[in-house]
PDB file of C-alpha atoms in Angstrom:
ATOM      1  CA  UNK A 157      24.001 -14.209 -28.081  1.00 93.00           C
ATOM      2  CA  UNK A 158      23.223 -15.978 -24.239  1.00 95.00           C
ATOM      3  CA  UNK A 159      24.017 -13.067 -22.376  1.00 96.00           C
ATOM      4  CA  UNK A 160      23.820 -12.868 -18.035  1.00 96.00           C
ATOM      5  CA  UNK A 161      22.969  -9.795 -16.483  1.00 96.00           C
ATOM      6  CA  UNK A 162      23.382  -8.683 -12.886  1.00 97.00           C
ATOM      7  CA  UNK A 163      21.493  -5.864 -11.325  1.00 97.00           C
ATOM      8  CA  UNK A 164      21.469  -4.443  -7.890  1.00 98.00           C
ATOM      9  CA  UNK A 165      18.404  -2.701  -6.496  1.00 97.00           C
ATOM     10  CA  UNK A 166      19.143  -0.706  -3.843  1.00 96.00           C
ATOM     11  CA  UNK A 167      17.160   1.736  -1.315  1.00 95.00           C
ATOM     12  CA  UNK A 168      18.204   5.237  -1.852  1.00 95.00           C
ATOM     13  CA  UNK A 169      19.974   7.204   0.702  1.00 91.00           C
ATOM     14  CA  UNK A 170      17.879   8.510   3.221  1.00 89.00           C
ATOM     15  CA  UNK A 171      15.815   5.908   3.250  1.00 93.00           C
ATOM     16  CA  UNK A 172      15.682   3.354   6.154  1.00 89.00           C
ATOM     17  CA  UNK A 173      16.821   0.052   6.066  1.00 91.00           C
ATOM     18  CA  UNK A 174      15.747  -1.801   9.108  1.00 89.00           C
ATOM     19  CA  UNK A 175      17.092  -5.233   7.756  1.00 90.00           C
ATOM     20  CA  UNK A 176      20.702  -3.276   7.625  1.00 93.00           C
ATOM     21  CA  UNK A 177      20.081  -1.734  11.319  1.00 92.00           C
ATOM     22  CA  UNK A 178      19.331  -4.923  12.470  1.00 92.00           C
ATOM     23  CA  UNK A 179      22.300  -6.749  10.600  1.00 95.00           C
ATOM     24  CA  UNK A 180      25.234  -4.039  11.759  1.00 95.00           C
ATOM     25  CA  UNK A 181      23.280  -3.795  15.441  1.00 94.00           C
ATOM     26  CA  UNK A 182      24.362  -7.828  15.338  1.00 95.00           C
ATOM     27  CA  UNK A 183      27.483  -7.275  13.785  1.00 96.00           C
ATOM     28  CA  UNK A 184      28.466  -4.625  16.501  1.00 95.00           C
ATOM     29  CA  UNK A 185      27.341  -7.141  19.615  1.00 94.00           C
ATOM     30  CA  UNK A 186      29.277 -10.037  18.440  1.00 96.00           C
ATOM     31  CA  UNK A 187      32.835  -7.563  18.802  1.00 96.00           C
ATOM     32  CA  UNK A 188      32.709  -6.715  14.881  1.00 97.00           C
ATOM     33  CA  UNK A 189      33.348  -2.465  16.320  1.00 94.00           C
ATOM     34  CA  UNK A 190      34.979  -2.041  12.967  1.00 95.00           C
ATOM     35  CA  UNK A 191      31.520  -2.178  11.328  1.00 95.00           C
ATOM     36  CA  UNK A 192      29.641   1.136  11.330  1.00 93.00           C
ATOM     37  CA  UNK A 193      26.958   0.300   8.672  1.00 93.00           C
ATOM     38  CA  UNK A 194      25.167  -2.193   6.721  1.00 95.00           C
ATOM     39  CA  UNK A 195      22.660  -1.542   3.716  1.00 95.00           C
ATOM     40  CA  UNK A 196      20.728  -5.189   2.099  1.00 95.00           C
ATOM     41  CA  UNK A 197      20.115  -4.686  -1.418  1.00 97.00           C
ATOM     42  CA  UNK A 198      18.987  -7.173  -3.943  1.00 97.00           C
ATOM     43  CA  UNK A 199      20.834  -8.816  -6.883  1.00 98.00           C
ATOM     44  CA  UNK A 200      18.983 -10.381  -9.921  1.00 98.00           C
ATOM     45  CA  UNK A 201      20.793 -12.728 -12.313  1.00 97.00           C
ATOM     46  CA  UNK A 202      18.772 -12.478 -15.623  1.00 97.00           C
ATOM     47  CA  UNK A 203      19.634 -14.612 -18.814  1.00 97.00           C
ATOM     48  CA  UNK A 204      18.565 -12.885 -21.592  1.00 97.00           C
ATOM     49  CA  UNK A 205      18.532 -13.401 -25.542  1.00 96.00           C
ATOM     50  CA  UNK A 206      20.328 -10.182 -27.306  1.00 95.00           C
ATOM     51  CA  UNK A 207      21.822  -9.341 -30.460  1.00 94.00           C
ATOM     52  CA  UNK A 208      24.164  -7.317 -28.301  1.00 93.00           C
ATOM     53  CA  UNK A 209      25.515  -5.645 -24.943  1.00 93.00           C
ATOM     54  CA  UNK A 210      23.995  -2.802 -25.521  1.00 94.00           C
ATOM     55  CA  UNK A 211      20.742  -4.532 -26.291  1.00 94.00           C
ATOM     56  CA  UNK A 212      20.792  -6.438 -23.561  1.00 95.00           C
ATOM     57  CA  UNK A 213      21.776  -3.677 -21.305  1.00 95.00           C
ATOM     58  CA  UNK A 214      18.772  -1.405 -22.650  1.00 96.00           C
ATOM     59  CA  UNK A 215      15.965  -4.288 -22.037  1.00 97.00           C
ATOM     60  CA  UNK A 216      17.253  -4.970 -18.449  1.00 97.00           C
ATOM     61  CA  UNK A 217      17.125  -1.349 -17.492  1.00 97.00           C
ATOM     62  CA  UNK A 218      13.693  -1.206 -18.792  1.00 97.00           C
ATOM     63  CA  UNK A 219      12.511  -4.015 -16.802  1.00 96.00           C
ATOM     64  CA  UNK A 220      14.069  -2.735 -14.114  1.00 97.00           C
ATOM     65  CA  UNK A 221      12.873   0.819 -14.358  1.00 95.00           C
ATOM     66  CA  UNK A 222       9.621  -0.892 -14.243  1.00 95.00           C
ATOM     67  CA  UNK A 223       9.203  -3.499 -12.092  1.00 96.00           C
ATOM     68  CA  UNK A 224      12.201  -4.653 -10.286  1.00 97.00           C
ATOM     69  CA  UNK A 225      12.416  -1.080  -8.509  1.00 97.00           C
ATOM     70  CA  UNK A 226      10.601   0.818  -6.767  1.00 96.00           C
ATOM     71  CA  UNK A 227      11.753   4.246  -8.079  1.00 94.00           C
ATOM     72  CA  UNK A 228      10.221   6.178  -4.865  1.00 94.00           C
ATOM     73  CA  UNK A 229      12.779   3.972  -2.482  1.00 96.00           C
ATOM     74  CA  UNK A 230      15.184   2.377  -4.847  1.00 96.00           C
ATOM     75  CA  UNK A 231      17.936   2.672  -7.503  1.00 96.00           C
ATOM     76  CA  UNK A 232      19.466  -0.215  -9.305  1.00 98.00           C
ATOM     77  CA  UNK A 233      22.442  -0.656 -11.704  1.00 97.00           C
ATOM     78  CA  UNK A 234      23.917  -3.520 -13.256  1.00 97.00           C
ATOM     79  CA  UNK A 235      27.111  -4.481 -12.475  1.00 96.00           C
ATOM     80  CA  UNK A 236      28.020  -7.521 -14.674  1.00 95.00           C
ATOM     81  CA  UNK A 237      27.417  -8.533 -18.097  1.00 95.00           C
ATOM     82  CA  UNK A 238      28.917 -11.725 -19.668  1.00 94.00           C
ATOM     83  CA  UNK A 239      28.325 -13.928 -22.511  1.00 93.00           C
ATOM     84  CA  UNK A 240      27.045 -17.411 -21.303  1.00 90.00           C
ATOM     85  CA  UNK A 241      28.442 -20.215 -23.027  1.00 78.00           C
TER      86      UNK A 241
ATOM     87  CA  UNK B 128     -25.020   2.307  -5.022  1.00 84.00           C
ATOM     88  CA  UNK B 129     -22.726  -0.678  -6.282  1.00 92.00           C
ATOM     89  CA  UNK B 130     -19.870  -1.722  -5.075  1.00 95.00           C
ATOM     90  CA  UNK B 131     -16.846  -4.078  -5.997  1.00 97.00           C
ATOM     91  CA  UNK B 132     -14.623  -6.180  -4.632  1.00 97.00           C
ATOM     92  CA  UNK B 133     -11.843  -6.581  -6.422  1.00 98.00           C
ATOM     93  CA  UNK B 134      -9.853 -10.101  -5.538  1.00 98.00           C
ATOM     94  CA  UNK B 135      -6.690 -10.754  -6.446  1.00 97.00           C
ATOM     95  CA  UNK B 136      -4.741 -14.229  -6.218  1.00 97.00           C
ATOM     96  CA  UNK B 137      -3.731 -14.027  -2.644  1.00 97.00           C
ATOM     97  CA  UNK B 138      -6.443 -11.571  -1.622  1.00 97.00           C
ATOM     98  CA  UNK B 139      -7.314 -12.610   1.495  1.00 97.00           C
ATOM     99  CA  UNK B 140      -9.618 -10.256   3.345  1.00 97.00           C
ATOM    100  CA  UNK B 141     -12.291  -9.894   0.095  1.00 97.00           C
ATOM    101  CA  UNK B 142     -14.864 -11.650   1.959  1.00 97.00           C
ATOM    102  CA  UNK B 143     -14.476  -9.854   4.873  1.00 97.00           C
ATOM    103  CA  UNK B 144     -14.915  -6.758   2.949  1.00 97.00           C
ATOM    104  CA  UNK B 145     -17.925  -7.978   1.205  1.00 97.00           C
ATOM    105  CA  UNK B 146     -19.448  -8.935   4.015  1.00 95.00           C
ATOM    106  CA  UNK B 147     -18.887  -5.442   5.816  1.00 95.00           C
ATOM    107  CA  UNK B 148     -20.042  -3.428   2.520  1.00 94.00           C
ATOM    108  CA  UNK B 149     -23.227  -5.988   2.671  1.00 92.00           C
ATOM    109  CA  UNK B 150     -24.087  -5.855   5.879  1.00 90.00           C
ATOM    110  CA  UNK B 151     -24.619  -2.297   5.213  1.00 88.00           C
ATOM    111  CA  UNK B 152     -27.884  -2.690   3.323  1.00 80.00           C
ATOM    112  CA  UNK B 153     -29.816  -2.868   6.070  1.00 70.00           C
ATOM    113  CA  UNK B 154     -28.975   0.410   8.191  1.00 76.00           C
ATOM    114  CA  UNK B 155     -30.649   3.103   8.942  1.00 64.00           C
ATOM    115  CA  UNK B 156     -27.881   5.855   8.366  1.00 69.00           C
ATOM    116  CA  UNK B 157     -27.226   4.254   4.795  1.00 74.00           C
ATOM    117  CA  UNK B 158     -28.982   6.969   2.241  1.00 73.00           C
ATOM    118  CA  UNK B 159     -29.955   3.787  -0.237  1.00 75.00           C
ATOM    119  CA  UNK B 160     -28.822   0.157  -1.208  1.00 80.00           C
ATOM    120  CA  UNK B 161     -25.975  -1.157  -0.968  1.00 85.00           C
ATOM    121  CA  UNK B 162     -24.992  -4.044  -3.805  1.00 90.00           C
ATOM    122  CA  UNK B 163     -21.596  -5.604  -3.358  1.00 94.00           C
ATOM    123  CA  UNK B 164     -20.224  -7.989  -6.184  1.00 95.00           C
ATOM    124  CA  UNK B 165     -16.460  -9.108  -6.575  1.00 96.00           C
ATOM    125  CA  UNK B 166     -14.047  -8.369  -9.257  1.00 97.00           C
ATOM    126  CA  UNK B 167     -11.663 -10.306 -10.882  1.00 97.00           C
ATOM    127  CA  UNK B 168      -8.137  -9.452 -11.205  1.00 96.00           C
ATOM    128  CA  UNK B 169      -7.888 -10.767 -14.630  1.00 95.00           C
ATOM    129  CA  UNK B 170     -10.967  -8.879 -16.199  1.00 94.00           C
ATOM    130  CA  UNK B 171     -10.642  -5.947 -18.117  1.00 93.00           C
ATOM    131  CA  UNK B 172     -14.444  -3.909 -17.223  1.00 91.00           C
ATOM    132  CA  UNK B 173     -15.431  -2.625 -14.006  1.00 92.00           C
ATOM    133  CA  UNK B 174     -19.086  -2.953 -14.862  1.00 82.00           C
ATOM    134  CA  UNK B 175     -20.888   0.095 -13.456  1.00 89.00           C
ATOM    135  CA  UNK B 176     -20.177   0.585  -9.921  1.00 95.00           C
ATOM    136  CA  UNK B 177     -19.452   3.391  -7.510  1.00 95.00           C
ATOM    137  CA  UNK B 178     -16.437   2.536  -5.314  1.00 97.00           C
ATOM    138  CA  UNK B 179     -14.088  -0.040  -5.608  1.00 98.00           C
ATOM    139  CA  UNK B 180     -12.029  -1.818  -2.955  1.00 98.00           C
ATOM    140  CA  UNK B 181      -8.893  -3.481  -3.125  1.00 98.00           C
ATOM    141  CA  UNK B 182      -8.815  -5.864  -0.374  1.00 98.00           C
ATOM    142  CA  UNK B 183      -6.057  -6.648   1.810  1.00 98.00           C
ATOM    143  CA  UNK B 184      -3.922  -9.560   1.379  1.00 97.00           C
ATOM    144  CA  UNK B 185      -0.778 -11.041  -0.083  1.00 97.00           C
ATOM    145  CA  UNK B 186      -1.428 -10.413  -3.973  1.00 96.00           C
ATOM    146  CA  UNK B 187       0.463 -12.576  -6.086  1.00 95.00           C
ATOM    147  CA  UNK B 188       2.577 -13.398  -3.054  1.00 95.00           C
ATOM    148  CA  UNK B 189       3.611  -9.965  -2.955  1.00 94.00           C
ATOM    149  CA  UNK B 190       6.698 -11.677  -4.291  1.00 94.00           C
ATOM    150  CA  UNK B 191       9.109  -8.808  -5.068  1.00 95.00           C
ATOM    151  CA  UNK B 192       7.489  -5.745  -3.205  1.00 95.00           C
ATOM    152  CA  UNK B 193       3.834  -5.369  -1.674  1.00 96.00           C
ATOM    153  CA  UNK B 194       1.713  -4.958  -4.478  1.00 96.00           C
ATOM    154  CA  UNK B 195       4.237  -4.994  -7.085  1.00 95.00           C
ATOM    155  CA  UNK B 196       2.379  -7.500  -9.713  1.00 96.00           C
ATOM    156  CA  UNK B 197      -1.526  -6.536  -8.458  1.00 96.00           C
ATOM    157  CA  UNK B 198      -0.287  -3.521 -10.126  1.00 95.00           C
ATOM    158  CA  UNK B 199       0.407  -5.089 -13.811  1.00 96.00           C
ATOM    159  CA  UNK B 200      -3.062  -6.749 -13.335  1.00 96.00           C
ATOM    160  CA  UNK B 201      -5.906  -6.335 -15.920  1.00 97.00           C
ATOM    161  CA  UNK B 202      -8.790  -5.133 -13.624  1.00 97.00           C
ATOM    162  CA  UNK B 203      -5.863  -2.371 -12.461  1.00 97.00           C
ATOM    163  CA  UNK B 204      -5.857  -1.001 -16.043  1.00 97.00           C
ATOM    164  CA  UNK B 205      -9.725  -0.262 -15.363  1.00 97.00           C
ATOM    165  CA  UNK B 206      -9.008   0.606 -11.373  1.00 98.00           C
ATOM    166  CA  UNK B 207      -7.110   3.778 -12.804  1.00 98.00           C
ATOM    167  CA  UNK B 208      -8.990   4.020 -15.533  1.00 97.00           C
ATOM    168  CA  UNK B 209     -12.206   4.808 -12.544  1.00 97.00           C
ATOM    169  CA  UNK B 210      -9.700   7.034 -10.434  1.00 98.00           C
ATOM    170  CA  UNK B 211      -8.419   9.119 -12.882  1.00 97.00           C
ATOM    171  CA  UNK B 212     -12.027  10.065 -14.061  1.00 96.00           C
ATOM    172  CA  UNK B 213     -13.054  10.699 -10.262  1.00 97.00           C
ATOM    173  CA  UNK B 214     -14.528   7.152  -9.087  1.00 97.00           C
ATOM    174  CA  UNK B 215     -13.991   6.499  -5.639  1.00 98.00           C
ATOM    175  CA  UNK B 216     -11.311   3.910  -5.027  1.00 98.00           C
ATOM    176  CA  UNK B 217      -9.989   2.510  -1.258  1.00 98.00           C
ATOM    177  CA  UNK B 218      -7.156   0.564  -0.794  1.00 98.00           C
ATOM    178  CA  UNK B 219      -7.325  -1.641   2.461  1.00 98.00           C
ATOM    179  CA  UNK B 220      -3.765  -2.517   3.799  1.00 98.00           C
ATOM    180  CA  UNK B 221      -2.540  -4.687   0.762  1.00 98.00           C
ATOM    181  CA  UNK B 222      -4.788  -2.667  -1.548  1.00 98.00           C
ATOM    182  CA  UNK B 223      -3.111   0.571  -0.129  1.00 98.00           C
ATOM    183  CA  UNK B 224       0.313  -0.980  -1.298  1.00 98.00           C
ATOM    184  CA  UNK B 225      -1.181  -1.580  -4.491  1.00 98.00           C
ATOM    185  CA  UNK B 226      -2.366   2.137  -4.886  1.00 98.00           C
ATOM    186  CA  UNK B 227       1.170   3.005  -3.970  1.00 98.00           C
ATOM    187  CA  UNK B 228       2.825   0.321  -6.651  1.00 97.00           C
ATOM    188  CA  UNK B 229       0.217   1.829  -9.458  1.00 97.00           C
ATOM    189  CA  UNK B 230       1.182   5.035  -8.883  1.00 97.00           C
ATOM    190  CA  UNK B 231      -2.615   6.322  -7.946  1.00 98.00           C
ATOM    191  CA  UNK B 232      -1.410   7.525  -4.380  1.00 98.00           C
ATOM    192  CA  UNK B 233       2.439   8.745  -3.172  1.00 98.00           C
ATOM    193  CA  UNK B 234       4.968   7.145  -1.250  1.00 97.00           C
ATOM    194  CA  UNK B 235       6.047   4.141  -0.841  1.00 97.00           C
ATOM    195  CA  UNK B 236       6.111   1.064   2.414  1.00 97.00           C
ATOM    196  CA  UNK B 237       9.026   0.138   3.546  1.00 95.00           C
ATOM    197  CA  UNK B 238       8.878  -3.336   6.427  1.00 94.00           C
ATOM    198  CA  UNK B 239       7.823  -2.012   9.599  1.00 96.00           C
ATOM    199  CA  UNK B 240      10.880  -0.140  12.040  1.00 92.00           C
ATOM    200  CA  UNK B 241      10.313  -3.401  14.142  1.00 92.00           C
ATOM    201  CA  UNK B 242      11.045  -6.148  11.231  1.00 91.00           C
ATOM    202  CA  UNK B 243       8.042  -7.651  12.738  1.00 94.00           C
ATOM    203  CA  UNK B 244       4.759  -8.780  11.186  1.00 97.00           C
ATOM    204  CA  UNK B 245       2.239  -6.962  13.476  1.00 97.00           C
ATOM    205  CA  UNK B 246      -0.924  -7.834  14.018  1.00 97.00           C
ATOM    206  CA  UNK B 247      -2.741  -5.344  16.856  1.00 97.00           C
ATOM    207  CA  UNK B 248      -5.914  -2.915  17.432  1.00 98.00           C
ATOM    208  CA  UNK B 249      -4.360   0.286  16.967  1.00 98.00           C
ATOM    209  CA  UNK B 250      -6.462   3.830  17.238  1.00 98.00           C
ATOM    210  CA  UNK B 251      -6.278   6.245  14.206  1.00 98.00           C
ATOM    211  CA  UNK B 252      -7.249  10.005  14.802  1.00 98.00           C
ATOM    212  CA  UNK B 253      -9.331  11.245  11.645  1.00 98.00           C
ATOM    213  CA  UNK B 254      -6.757  14.042  10.430  1.00 98.00           C
ATOM    214  CA  UNK B 255      -9.673  15.748   7.744  1.00 98.00           C
ATOM    215  CA  UNK B 256     -13.043  15.309   7.394  1.00 97.00           C
ATOM    216  CA  UNK B 257     -13.554  17.061   4.585  1.00 96.00           C
ATOM    217  CA  UNK B 258     -13.346  13.530   1.961  1.00 97.00           C
ATOM    218  CA  UNK B 259     -15.772  10.718   0.882  1.00 97.00           C
ATOM    219  CA  UNK B 260     -14.279   8.664   3.382  1.00 98.00           C
ATOM    220  CA  UNK B 261     -14.392  10.751   6.569  1.00 98.00           C
ATOM    221  CA  UNK B 262     -17.846  11.984   5.369  1.00 95.00           C
ATOM    222  CA  UNK B 263     -20.005  13.098   8.509  1.00 89.00           C
ATOM    223  CA  UNK B 264     -17.116  12.713  10.818  1.00 97.00           C
ATOM    224  CA  UNK B 265     -15.282  15.124  12.424  1.00 97.00           C
ATOM    225  CA  UNK B 266     -11.523  16.183  11.906  1.00 97.00           C
ATOM    226  CA  UNK B 267     -10.250  14.417  15.946  1.00 97.00           C
ATOM    227  CA  UNK B 268     -12.916  11.630  15.890  1.00 98.00           C
ATOM    228  CA  UNK B 269     -10.191   8.587  17.289  1.00 98.00           C
ATOM    229  CA  UNK B 270     -11.064   5.143  15.559  1.00 98.00           C
ATOM    230  CA  UNK B 271     -10.558   1.665  16.700  1.00 98.00           C
ATOM    231  CA  UNK B 272      -9.148  -0.921  14.354  1.00 98.00           C
ATOM    232  CA  UNK B 273      -6.925  -3.649  13.424  1.00 98.00           C
ATOM    233  CA  UNK B 274      -3.594  -3.833  11.326  1.00 98.00           C
ATOM    234  CA  UNK B 275      -2.124  -6.893  10.169  1.00 98.00           C
ATOM    235  CA  UNK B 276       0.779  -6.100   8.149  1.00 98.00           C
ATOM    236  CA  UNK B 277       5.089  -6.264   7.666  1.00 97.00           C
ATOM    237  CA  UNK B 278       5.399  -3.765   5.152  1.00 97.00           C
ATOM    238  CA  UNK B 279       3.116  -0.694   6.867  1.00 97.00           C
ATOM    239  CA  UNK B 280       6.161   1.606   7.451  1.00 97.00           C
ATOM    240  CA  UNK B 281       4.789   4.766   5.123  1.00 98.00           C
ATOM    241  CA  UNK B 282       7.897   6.236   3.184  1.00 97.00           C
ATOM    242  CA  UNK B 283       8.516   9.393   1.189  1.00 96.00           C
ATOM    243  CA  UNK B 284      10.727  11.721   0.522  1.00 94.00           C
ATOM    244  CA  UNK B 285      10.629  15.205   2.162  1.00 95.00           C
ATOM    245  CA  UNK B 286       9.434  17.464  -0.074  1.00 96.00           C
ATOM    246  CA  UNK B 287       6.842  14.581  -1.260  1.00 97.00           C
ATOM    247  CA  UNK B 288       6.205  14.316   3.046  1.00 97.00           C
ATOM    248  CA  UNK B 289       5.419  18.432   2.765  1.00 98.00           C
ATOM    249  CA  UNK B 290       3.363  17.983  -0.036  1.00 98.00           C
ATOM    250  CA  UNK B 291       1.618  15.344   1.193  1.00 98.00           C
ATOM    251  CA  UNK B 292       1.224  17.422   4.704  1.00 98.00           C
ATOM    252  CA  UNK B 293       0.149  20.758   2.934  1.00 98.00           C
ATOM    253  CA  UNK B 294      -2.749  19.394   0.850  1.00 97.00           C
ATOM    254  CA  UNK B 295      -4.337  17.999   3.537  1.00 97.00           C
ATOM    255  CA  UNK B 296      -3.579  14.624   1.991  1.00 98.00           C
ATOM    256  CA  UNK B 297      -2.850  12.430   5.187  1.00 98.00           C
ATOM    257  CA  UNK B 298      -6.474  11.237   6.280  1.00 98.00           C
ATOM    258  CA  UNK B 299      -5.225   9.188   9.254  1.00 98.00           C
ATOM    259  CA  UNK B 300      -2.807   9.410  11.561  1.00 98.00           C
ATOM    260  CA  UNK B 301      -1.816   6.407  14.423  1.00 98.00           C
ATOM    261  CA  UNK B 302      -2.091   7.815  17.963  1.00 98.00           C
ATOM    262  CA  UNK B 303      -2.939   6.251  21.470  1.00 97.00           C
ATOM    263  CA  UNK B 304      -6.519   6.480  23.420  1.00 96.00           C
ATOM    264  CA  UNK B 305      -5.977   9.682  24.152  1.00 96.00           C
ATOM    265  CA  UNK B 306      -5.869  10.835  20.365  1.00 97.00           C
ATOM    266  CA  UNK B 307      -2.133  11.432  20.878  1.00 97.00           C
ATOM    267  CA  UNK B 308       0.454  11.231  18.220  1.00 98.00           C
ATOM    268  CA  UNK B 309       3.653  10.548  19.142  1.00 97.00           C
ATOM    269  CA  UNK B 310       6.077   7.813  18.760  1.00 97.00           C
ATOM    270  CA  UNK B 311       4.703   5.578  20.957  1.00 97.00           C
ATOM    271  CA  UNK B 312       1.872   5.205  19.057  1.00 98.00           C
ATOM    272  CA  UNK B 313       3.646   4.662  16.181  1.00 98.00           C
ATOM    273  CA  UNK B 314       3.446   0.631  15.519  1.00 98.00           C
ATOM    274  CA  UNK B 315       5.633   0.981  12.419  1.00 97.00           C
ATOM    275  CA  UNK B 316       8.038   3.833  11.699  1.00 96.00           C
ATOM    276  CA  UNK B 317       5.639   5.029   9.876  1.00 97.00           C
ATOM    277  CA  UNK B 318       6.545   8.569   8.886  1.00 97.00           C
ATOM    278  CA  UNK B 319       4.426  11.567  10.322  1.00 98.00           C
ATOM    279  CA  UNK B 320       2.234   8.267  12.415  1.00 98.00           C
ATOM    280  CA  UNK B 321       0.832   7.910   8.706  1.00 98.00           C
ATOM    281  CA  UNK B 322      -2.015   5.469   8.357  1.00 98.00           C
ATOM    282  CA  UNK B 323      -4.255   6.690   5.839  1.00 98.00           C
ATOM    283  CA  UNK B 324      -3.344   9.116   2.743  1.00 98.00           C
ATOM    284  CA  UNK B 325      -5.619  10.189   0.004  1.00 98.00           C
ATOM    285  CA  UNK B 326      -4.692  11.438  -3.125  1.00 98.00           C
ATOM    286  CA  UNK B 327      -4.545  15.521  -4.096  1.00 97.00           C
ATOM    287  CA  UNK B 328      -8.320  14.807  -5.908  1.00 97.00           C
ATOM    288  CA  UNK B 329      -9.636  12.831  -2.821  1.00 97.00           C
ATOM    289  CA  UNK B 330     -11.614  10.216  -4.306  1.00 98.00           C
ATOM    290  CA  UNK B 331      -8.731   7.793  -3.577  1.00 98.00           C
ATOM    291  CA  UNK B 332      -7.950   6.293  -0.209  1.00 98.00           C
ATOM    292  CA  UNK B 333      -5.084   4.104   0.845  1.00 98.00           C
ATOM    293  CA  UNK B 334      -5.068   2.783   4.796  1.00 98.00           C
ATOM    294  CA  UNK B 335      -3.436   0.256   6.471  1.00 98.00           C
ATOM    295  CA  UNK B 336      -5.806  -0.255   9.375  1.00 98.00           C
ATOM    296  CA  UNK B 337      -8.424  -2.785   7.990  1.00 98.00           C
ATOM    297  CA  UNK B 338     -12.281  -1.290   8.633  1.00 98.00           C
ATOM    298  CA  UNK B 339     -13.599  -4.129   7.612  1.00 97.00           C
ATOM    299  CA  UNK B 340     -12.723  -5.847  10.181  1.00 97.00           C
ATOM    300  CA  UNK B 341     -14.183  -3.643  12.722  1.00 97.00           C
ATOM    301  CA  UNK B 342     -17.397  -3.592  11.240  1.00 95.00           C
ATOM    302  CA  UNK B 343     -19.433  -5.872  13.967  1.00 92.00           C
ATOM    303  CA  UNK B 344     -19.670  -5.809  17.327  1.00 92.00           C
ATOM    304  CA  UNK B 345     -18.915  -8.823  17.671  1.00 93.00           C
ATOM    305  CA  UNK B 346     -15.427  -8.523  16.207  1.00 94.00           C
ATOM    306  CA  UNK B 347     -14.587  -6.089  19.025  1.00 94.00           C
ATOM    307  CA  UNK B 348     -15.140  -2.755  17.187  1.00 96.00           C
ATOM    308  CA  UNK B 349     -17.651  -1.189  14.550  1.00 95.00           C
ATOM    309  CA  UNK B 350     -15.230   1.544  13.803  1.00 97.00           C
ATOM    310  CA  UNK B 351     -14.532   0.492  10.414  1.00 97.00           C
ATOM    311  CA  UNK B 352     -18.167   0.540   9.723  1.00 94.00           C
ATOM    312  CA  UNK B 353     -18.271   4.454   9.374  1.00 95.00           C
ATOM    313  CA  UNK B 354     -15.620   4.562   6.395  1.00 96.00           C
ATOM    314  CA  UNK B 355     -17.448   2.323   4.196  1.00 95.00           C
ATOM    315  CA  UNK B 356     -21.004   4.478   5.124  1.00 93.00           C
ATOM    316  CA  UNK B 357     -19.252   7.783   4.296  1.00 94.00           C
ATOM    317  CA  UNK B 358     -18.316   6.609   1.125  1.00 94.00           C
ATOM    318  CA  UNK B 359     -21.587   5.824   0.163  1.00 92.00           C
ATOM    319  CA  UNK B 360     -23.651   8.062   1.931  1.00 91.00           C
ATOM    320  CA  UNK B 361     -21.346  10.804  -0.019  1.00 94.00           C
ATOM    321  CA  UNK B 362     -22.086   9.689  -3.136  1.00 92.00           C
ATOM    322  CA  UNK B 363     -25.705   9.369  -2.684  1.00 87.00           C
ATOM    323  CA  UNK B 364     -25.378  13.219  -0.770  1.00 86.00           C
TER     324      UNK B 364
END
């Protein structure tokens, strides 16, 4: 089956996010007083051939651990898996 | 002595580094001669080199993260093997970022706190003179060198930073012209003004400033040359 897996890589807590800080400051300047904090992240959409969901998940987690994320500063999690038509 | 400069697709300081190393050949204070060769990212062999330099640039476009793909190039397997056997490895700028991704050095790089690419001269202070790369220098010496990077904001978690500091693994810190290390002399937000660190064993050094761009009086500084001379004299000691 062909699956579409979406995985998010974001910086760990305590790791500074200069881009997120700049965005939240800009939003506050624009008058959005309710915004406290913005954190940025990367989203990867991966098309994968797999026998089942579990296999696809396993491969994508392995890829994320090895390549997509740097474990020193980043965490990752799969946010969506769906079968493609 | 034989030195090798690795070329990755997107390296852009390889020739400067080659030139800086080659210029040492005629130096009086260098013990012996110095031959320099290029090593290609797709090669599996290092031949017999005594020092490997990973130069600055944008290896593999620096897509995903700086150094993220260079780490997986064939030559890096050989470089990791060489480092694990105690061989001298120097990573400059992008080379430093590659060493971090390859787990040869601890920590990671974040974008500069200013979110700007910084191309400027900085002063760095020698924090540890008991390394192959600062051999013959004194603790507290100030070196003037250029930096040119977007991601030079060195990060490691508190435990790791304590470990790095306790092991005396910080080799260079950004400082001002008087050698003072403070917030103002920190160009990129790097923790504890760290500009260069080495591994525990002391044979692998990563630094963001460019010694090869400070290796000729006509460039504005000759201080960078000292790092290459140190490494080569250390090998010949």
